[in-house]
């Protein structure tokens, strides 16, 4: 089932991401090739998103592995159940609150889903202190699944099951000459390295631009 919770999830290394590439699907890919396939019980492009009850706990209590070469720093993905209260969801020491209402997500000019943005606050609403944690919540547009009108169980799953991208605000670094040199090196590595915005397409970048 799409909603089985696995807090001890150990992802497999994404087979289409060689060293130097990161798992960071764009919004359309995340909905179309991960969330929709998960809801329909189809194989995913890569097995690296766990199913966790995100909204029941403080972000620091979620499984947040680090150090894997294919992960983007300070960025994690989860399948989860959407909370019943659409504006504020309480945890044991704080709450999630919507800070940006839903916006439409398109894939190749077709509307495929929606994204809303939530922040985690310490304390009690409405006077909690905003933390550095932000959640981008994605859901599938129901009418993109043709069989949904004839399947009540599927209809319920589409309305309640979402995929989230969790991120934490990075600490600002003081600008020094060393930082400038590091930035120049990173820029050079980017020009000659690999960049992947999804597991379906990996591009090689050179000084002349992207090549297949």
PDB file of C-alpha atoms in Angstrom:
ATOM      1  CA  UNK A   1       0.000   0.000   0.000  1.00  0.00           C
ATOM      2  CA  UNK A   2       1.114   3.549  -0.650  1.00  0.00           C
ATOM      3  CA  UNK A   3       0.666   4.612   2.949  1.00  0.00           C
ATOM      4  CA  UNK A   4       2.762   2.013   4.790  1.00  0.00           C
ATOM      5  CA  UNK A   5       5.054   3.861   7.214  1.00  0.00           C
ATOM      6  CA  UNK A   6       8.733   2.891   7.315  1.00  0.00           C
ATOM      7  CA  UNK A   7      10.789   4.939   9.782  1.00  0.00           C
ATOM      8  CA  UNK A   8      13.727   2.529   9.342  1.00  0.00           C
ATOM      9  CA  UNK A   9      13.835   2.940   5.581  1.00  0.00           C
ATOM     10  CA  UNK A  10      17.265   2.439   4.007  1.00  0.00           C
ATOM     11  CA  UNK A  11      17.177   3.665   0.393  1.00  0.00           C
ATOM     12  CA  UNK A  12      18.984   1.882  -2.371  1.00  0.00           C
ATOM     13  CA  UNK A  13      21.565   3.838  -4.335  1.00  0.00           C
ATOM     14  CA  UNK A  14      19.704   5.339  -7.297  1.00  0.00           C
ATOM     15  CA  UNK A  15      20.932   3.313 -10.295  1.00  0.00           C
ATOM     16  CA  UNK A  16      20.833   6.245 -12.737  1.00  0.00           C
ATOM     17  CA  UNK A  17      22.820   8.648 -10.592  1.00  0.00           C
ATOM     18  CA  UNK A  18      26.582   8.226 -10.994  1.00  0.00           C
ATOM     19  CA  UNK A  19      28.934   9.865  -8.557  1.00  0.00           C
ATOM     20  CA  UNK A  20      28.808  13.616  -8.914  1.00  0.00           C
ATOM     21  CA  UNK A  21      25.035  13.633  -9.465  1.00  0.00           C
ATOM     22  CA  UNK A  22      22.389  14.432  -6.876  1.00  0.00           C
ATOM     23  CA  UNK A  23      18.791  13.338  -6.376  1.00  0.00           C
ATOM     24  CA  UNK A  24      16.880  16.586  -6.807  1.00  0.00           C
ATOM     25  CA  UNK A  25      13.842  16.049  -9.063  1.00  0.00           C
ATOM     26  CA  UNK A  26      11.990  19.124 -10.240  1.00  0.00           C
ATOM     27  CA  UNK A  27       8.400  19.634  -9.121  1.00  0.00           C
ATOM     28  CA  UNK A  28       6.820  18.097 -12.199  1.00  0.00           C
ATOM     29  CA  UNK A  29       8.991  14.986 -12.069  1.00  0.00           C
ATOM     30  CA  UNK A  30       8.339  14.587  -8.355  1.00  0.00           C
ATOM     31  CA  UNK A  31       4.570  14.505  -8.928  1.00  0.00           C
ATOM     32  CA  UNK A  32       4.391  12.624 -12.225  1.00  0.00           C
ATOM     33  CA  UNK A  33       7.088   9.974 -11.762  1.00  0.00           C
ATOM     34  CA  UNK A  34       7.162   9.521  -7.988  1.00  0.00           C
ATOM     35  CA  UNK A  35       3.913  10.509  -6.256  1.00  0.00           C
ATOM     36  CA  UNK A  36       1.524   9.349  -8.963  1.00  0.00           C
ATOM     37  CA  UNK A  37       3.385   6.063  -9.463  1.00  0.00           C
ATOM     38  CA  UNK A  38       3.481   5.480  -5.693  1.00  0.00           C
ATOM     39  CA  UNK A  39      -0.287   6.018  -5.430  1.00  0.00           C
ATOM     40  CA  UNK A  40      -0.936   3.646  -8.327  1.00  0.00           C
ATOM     41  CA  UNK A  41       1.452   1.009  -6.968  1.00  0.00           C
ATOM     42  CA  UNK A  42       3.826   1.228  -9.937  1.00  0.00           C
ATOM     43  CA  UNK A  43       7.651   0.909  -9.775  1.00  0.00           C
ATOM     44  CA  UNK A  44       9.467   4.179  -9.065  1.00  0.00           C
ATOM     45  CA  UNK A  45      12.463   5.442 -11.059  1.00  0.00           C
ATOM     46  CA  UNK A  46      14.573   5.021  -7.903  1.00  0.00           C
ATOM     47  CA  UNK A  47      13.817   3.741  -4.418  1.00  0.00           C
ATOM     48  CA  UNK A  48      14.985   6.657  -2.298  1.00  0.00           C
ATOM     49  CA  UNK A  49      11.863   8.254  -0.793  1.00  0.00           C
ATOM     50  CA  UNK A  50      10.581   6.715   2.473  1.00  0.00           C
ATOM     51  CA  UNK A  51       6.982   6.795   3.721  1.00  0.00           C
ATOM     52  CA  UNK A  52       6.881   8.586   7.083  1.00  0.00           C
ATOM     53  CA  UNK A  53       4.200  10.319   9.171  1.00  0.00           C
ATOM     54  CA  UNK A  54       5.862  13.700   8.698  1.00  0.00           C
ATOM     55  CA  UNK A  55       3.231  15.931  10.276  1.00  0.00           C
ATOM     56  CA  UNK A  56       3.049  14.036  13.563  1.00  0.00           C
ATOM     57  CA  UNK A  57       6.460  15.188  14.800  1.00  0.00           C
ATOM     58  CA  UNK A  58       9.107  17.881  14.925  1.00  0.00           C
ATOM     59  CA  UNK A  59      11.290  17.840  11.756  1.00  0.00           C
ATOM     60  CA  UNK A  60      14.353  17.004  13.877  1.00  0.00           C
ATOM     61  CA  UNK A  61      12.635  13.738  14.882  1.00  0.00           C
ATOM     62  CA  UNK A  62      12.317  12.573  11.280  1.00  0.00           C
ATOM     63  CA  UNK A  63      14.842  10.186   9.706  1.00  0.00           C
ATOM     64  CA  UNK A  64      17.316  12.657   8.205  1.00  0.00           C
ATOM     65  CA  UNK A  65      20.308  10.724   6.884  1.00  0.00           C
ATOM     66  CA  UNK A  66      23.300  12.688   5.635  1.00  0.00           C
ATOM     67  CA  UNK A  67      26.533  11.913   3.865  1.00  0.00           C
ATOM     68  CA  UNK A  68      25.172   9.904   0.916  1.00  0.00           C
ATOM     69  CA  UNK A  69      26.846  11.095  -2.262  1.00  0.00           C
ATOM     70  CA  UNK A  70      23.525  11.284  -4.117  1.00  0.00           C
ATOM     71  CA  UNK A  71      21.745  13.523  -1.600  1.00  0.00           C
ATOM     72  CA  UNK A  72      21.516  17.297  -1.854  1.00  0.00           C
ATOM     73  CA  UNK A  73      22.698  18.876   1.391  1.00  0.00           C
ATOM     74  CA  UNK A  74      19.896  19.970   3.740  1.00  0.00           C
ATOM     75  CA  UNK A  75      17.182  18.446   1.522  1.00  0.00           C
ATOM     76  CA  UNK A  76      15.050  15.354   2.229  1.00  0.00           C
ATOM     77  CA  UNK A  77      12.000  13.767   0.575  1.00  0.00           C
ATOM     78  CA  UNK A  78       9.108  11.841   2.154  1.00  0.00           C
ATOM     79  CA  UNK A  79       5.804  10.286   1.163  1.00  0.00           C
ATOM     80  CA  UNK A  80       3.219  11.002   3.844  1.00  0.00           C
ATOM     81  CA  UNK A  81      -0.442  11.483   4.659  1.00  0.00           C
ATOM     82  CA  UNK A  82      -1.806  14.983   4.352  1.00  0.00           C
ATOM     83  CA  UNK A  83      -3.077  16.367   7.708  1.00  0.00           C
ATOM     84  CA  UNK A  84      -6.841  16.781   8.165  1.00  0.00           C
ATOM     85  CA  UNK A  85      -6.443  20.379   9.299  1.00  0.00           C
ATOM     86  CA  UNK A  86      -5.364  22.243   6.194  1.00  0.00           C
ATOM     87  CA  UNK A  87      -3.952  25.305   7.945  1.00  0.00           C
ATOM     88  CA  UNK A  88      -2.325  24.264  11.258  1.00  0.00           C
ATOM     89  CA  UNK A  89      -1.127  20.831  12.399  1.00  0.00           C
ATOM     90  CA  UNK A  90       0.027  20.385  16.009  1.00  0.00           C
ATOM     91  CA  UNK A  91       2.957  18.236  17.182  1.00  0.00           C
ATOM     92  CA  UNK A  92       4.282  17.547  20.678  1.00  0.00           C
ATOM     93  CA  UNK A  93       6.312  20.781  20.830  1.00  0.00           C
ATOM     94  CA  UNK A  94       5.126  22.979  17.984  1.00  0.00           C
ATOM     95  CA  UNK A  95       3.091  23.051  14.807  1.00  0.00           C
ATOM     96  CA  UNK A  96       3.170  23.146  11.015  1.00  0.00           C
ATOM     97  CA  UNK A  97       1.453  26.125   9.436  1.00  0.00           C
ATOM     98  CA  UNK A  98       0.796  27.045   5.816  1.00  0.00           C
ATOM     99  CA  UNK A  99       2.840  30.081   4.755  1.00  0.00           C
ATOM    100  CA  UNK A 100       2.041  29.935   1.037  1.00  0.00           C
ATOM    101  CA  UNK A 101      -1.194  28.647  -0.460  1.00  0.00           C
ATOM    102  CA  UNK A 102      -1.381  26.077  -3.250  1.00  0.00           C
ATOM    103  CA  UNK A 103       0.033  26.852  -6.650  1.00  0.00           C
ATOM    104  CA  UNK A 104      -0.414  24.800  -9.809  1.00  0.00           C
ATOM    105  CA  UNK A 105       2.416  22.575 -11.037  1.00  0.00           C
ATOM    106  CA  UNK A 106       2.757  21.867 -14.756  1.00  0.00           C
ATOM    107  CA  UNK A 107       4.634  19.240 -16.736  1.00  0.00           C
ATOM    108  CA  UNK A 108       5.033  19.998 -20.438  1.00  0.00           C
ATOM    109  CA  UNK A 109       2.330  22.692 -20.200  1.00  0.00           C
ATOM    110  CA  UNK A 110      -0.172  20.278 -18.620  1.00  0.00           C
ATOM    111  CA  UNK A 111      -1.464  20.824 -15.075  1.00  0.00           C
ATOM    112  CA  UNK A 112      -0.539  17.705 -13.115  1.00  0.00           C
ATOM    113  CA  UNK A 113      -0.693  18.740  -9.467  1.00  0.00           C
ATOM    114  CA  UNK A 114      -0.321  21.338  -6.764  1.00  0.00           C
ATOM    115  CA  UNK A 115       2.286  22.561  -4.277  1.00  0.00           C
ATOM    116  CA  UNK A 116       1.850  24.447  -1.021  1.00  0.00           C
ATOM    117  CA  UNK A 117       4.481  25.639   1.426  1.00  0.00           C
ATOM    118  CA  UNK A 118       4.488  25.113   5.195  1.00  0.00           C
ATOM    119  CA  UNK A 119       6.877  26.157   7.948  1.00  0.00           C
ATOM    120  CA  UNK A 120       7.504  24.593  11.336  1.00  0.00           C
ATOM    121  CA  UNK A 121       6.925  26.777  14.397  1.00  0.00           C
ATOM    122  CA  UNK A 122       8.063  26.172  17.977  1.00  0.00           C
ATOM    123  CA  UNK A 123       5.432  26.781  20.640  1.00  0.00           C
ATOM    124  CA  UNK A 124       1.668  27.113  20.307  1.00  0.00           C
ATOM    125  CA  UNK A 125      -0.356  28.834  17.583  1.00  0.00           C
ATOM    126  CA  UNK A 126      -0.709  31.556  16.684  1.00  0.00           C
ATOM    127  CA  UNK A 127       2.274  32.933  18.614  1.00  0.00           C
ATOM    128  CA  UNK A 128       4.902  30.266  17.885  1.00  0.00           C
ATOM    129  CA  UNK A 129       8.443  31.093  16.764  1.00  0.00           C
ATOM    130  CA  UNK A 130       9.202  30.235  13.144  1.00  0.00           C
ATOM    131  CA  UNK A 131      12.000  27.687  12.800  1.00  0.00           C
ATOM    132  CA  UNK A 132      14.460  27.180   9.943  1.00  0.00           C
ATOM    133  CA  UNK A 133      12.465  24.192   8.619  1.00  0.00           C
ATOM    134  CA  UNK A 134      10.298  24.470   5.502  1.00  0.00           C
ATOM    135  CA  UNK A 135       8.115  21.831   3.840  1.00  0.00           C
ATOM    136  CA  UNK A 136       7.042  21.887   0.216  1.00  0.00           C
ATOM    137  CA  UNK A 137       4.015  19.614  -0.083  1.00  0.00           C
ATOM    138  CA  UNK A 138       2.950  18.178  -3.452  1.00  0.00           C
ATOM    139  CA  UNK A 139      -0.297  16.452  -4.398  1.00  0.00           C
ATOM    140  CA  UNK A 140      -1.614  14.971  -7.626  1.00  0.00           C
ATOM    141  CA  UNK A 141      -4.372  16.692  -9.575  1.00  0.00           C
ATOM    142  CA  UNK A 142      -7.214  14.132  -9.289  1.00  0.00           C
ATOM    143  CA  UNK A 143      -8.474  14.292 -12.868  1.00  0.00           C
ATOM    144  CA  UNK A 144      -5.050  13.262 -14.208  1.00  0.00           C
ATOM    145  CA  UNK A 145      -5.914   9.721 -13.048  1.00  0.00           C
ATOM    146  CA  UNK A 146      -8.709   8.504 -15.384  1.00  0.00           C
ATOM    147  CA  UNK A 147      -9.923   5.606 -13.196  1.00  0.00           C
ATOM    148  CA  UNK A 148     -10.391   7.717 -10.074  1.00  0.00           C
ATOM    149  CA  UNK A 149     -14.110   8.369 -10.673  1.00  0.00           C
ATOM    150  CA  UNK A 150     -14.870   4.645 -10.411  1.00  0.00           C
ATOM    151  CA  UNK A 151     -12.626   3.758  -7.460  1.00  0.00           C
ATOM    152  CA  UNK A 152     -13.490   5.243  -4.045  1.00  0.00           C
ATOM    153  CA  UNK A 153     -10.362   3.842  -2.386  1.00  0.00           C
ATOM    154  CA  UNK A 154      -8.144   5.382  -5.043  1.00  0.00           C
ATOM    155  CA  UNK A 155     -10.033   8.658  -4.797  1.00  0.00           C
ATOM    156  CA  UNK A 156      -9.379   8.792  -1.038  1.00  0.00           C
ATOM    157  CA  UNK A 157      -5.703   7.980  -1.526  1.00  0.00           C
ATOM    158  CA  UNK A 158      -5.229  10.700  -4.146  1.00  0.00           C
ATOM    159  CA  UNK A 159      -6.790  13.312  -1.858  1.00  0.00           C
ATOM    160  CA  UNK A 160      -4.770  12.360   1.230  1.00  0.00           C
ATOM    161  CA  UNK A 161      -1.401  11.001   0.063  1.00  0.00           C
ATOM    162  CA  UNK A 162       1.340  13.530  -0.741  1.00  0.00           C
ATOM    163  CA  UNK A 163       5.078  13.809  -1.249  1.00  0.00           C
ATOM    164  CA  UNK A 164       7.060  16.405   0.689  1.00  0.00           C
ATOM    165  CA  UNK A 165      10.418  18.054   0.251  1.00  0.00           C
ATOM    166  CA  UNK A 166      11.848  19.094   3.610  1.00  0.00           C
ATOM    167  CA  UNK A 167      14.616  21.675   3.747  1.00  0.00           C
ATOM    168  CA  UNK A 168      16.426  23.657   6.385  1.00  0.00           C
ATOM    169  CA  UNK A 169      17.756  27.173   6.000  1.00  0.00           C
ATOM    170  CA  UNK A 170      21.504  27.131   5.560  1.00  0.00           C
ATOM    171  CA  UNK A 171      23.756  29.195   7.770  1.00  0.00           C
ATOM    172  CA  UNK A 172      25.109  32.266   6.014  1.00  0.00           C
ATOM    173  CA  UNK A 173      28.856  32.169   5.547  1.00  0.00           C
ATOM    174  CA  UNK A 174      31.021  35.201   6.034  1.00  0.00           C
ATOM    175  CA  UNK A 175      32.513  36.306   2.732  1.00  0.00           C
ATOM    176  CA  UNK A 176      36.283  35.917   2.633  1.00  0.00           C
ATOM    177  CA  UNK A 177      38.907  35.599  -0.053  1.00  0.00           C
ATOM    178  CA  UNK A 178      39.014  31.841   0.640  1.00  0.00           C
ATOM    179  CA  UNK A 179      35.238  31.590   0.050  1.00  0.00           C
ATOM    180  CA  UNK A 180      35.688  33.432  -3.246  1.00  0.00           C
ATOM    181  CA  UNK A 181      38.368  30.955  -4.347  1.00  0.00           C
ATOM    182  CA  UNK A 182      36.157  28.016  -3.293  1.00  0.00           C
ATOM    183  CA  UNK A 183      33.272  29.438  -5.324  1.00  0.00           C
ATOM    184  CA  UNK A 184      35.495  29.729  -8.386  1.00  0.00           C
ATOM    185  CA  UNK A 185      36.588  26.097  -7.995  1.00  0.00           C
ATOM    186  CA  UNK A 186      32.973  24.948  -7.575  1.00  0.00           C
ATOM    187  CA  UNK A 187      31.998  26.842 -10.701  1.00  0.00           C
ATOM    188  CA  UNK A 188      34.759  25.133 -12.668  1.00  0.00           C
ATOM    189  CA  UNK A 189      33.729  21.710 -11.344  1.00  0.00           C
ATOM    190  CA  UNK A 190      30.137  22.420 -12.385  1.00  0.00           C
ATOM    191  CA  UNK A 191      31.242  23.263 -15.904  1.00  0.00           C
ATOM    192  CA  UNK A 192      33.086  19.981 -16.306  1.00  0.00           C
ATOM    193  CA  UNK A 193      30.922  17.736 -14.138  1.00  0.00           C
ATOM    194  CA  UNK A 194      27.468  16.231 -14.257  1.00  0.00           C
ATOM    195  CA  UNK A 195      24.153  17.803 -13.353  1.00  0.00           C
ATOM    196  CA  UNK A 196      20.875  15.861 -12.966  1.00  0.00           C
ATOM    197  CA  UNK A 197      17.527  17.498 -12.301  1.00  0.00           C
ATOM    198  CA  UNK A 198      15.745  14.151 -12.432  1.00  0.00           C
ATOM    199  CA  UNK A 199      16.611  10.472 -12.676  1.00  0.00           C
ATOM    200  CA  UNK A 200      15.205  10.416 -16.198  1.00  0.00           C
ATOM    201  CA  UNK A 201      17.699  12.779 -17.789  1.00  0.00           C
ATOM    202  CA  UNK A 202      21.336  13.370 -16.986  1.00  0.00           C
ATOM    203  CA  UNK A 203      23.215  16.030 -18.881  1.00  0.00           C
ATOM    204  CA  UNK A 204      26.935  16.570 -19.224  1.00  0.00           C
ATOM    205  CA  UNK A 205      28.046  20.161 -18.934  1.00  0.00           C
ATOM    206  CA  UNK A 206      31.109  21.559 -20.632  1.00  0.00           C
ATOM    207  CA  UNK A 207      32.344  25.090 -21.194  1.00  0.00           C
ATOM    208  CA  UNK A 208      30.183  25.176 -24.334  1.00  0.00           C
ATOM    209  CA  UNK A 209      27.023  24.300 -22.413  1.00  0.00           C
ATOM    210  CA  UNK A 210      24.966  21.134 -21.871  1.00  0.00           C
ATOM    211  CA  UNK A 211      25.398  18.170 -24.161  1.00  0.00           C
ATOM    212  CA  UNK A 212      23.489  14.895 -24.185  1.00  0.00           C
TER     213      UNK A 212
END
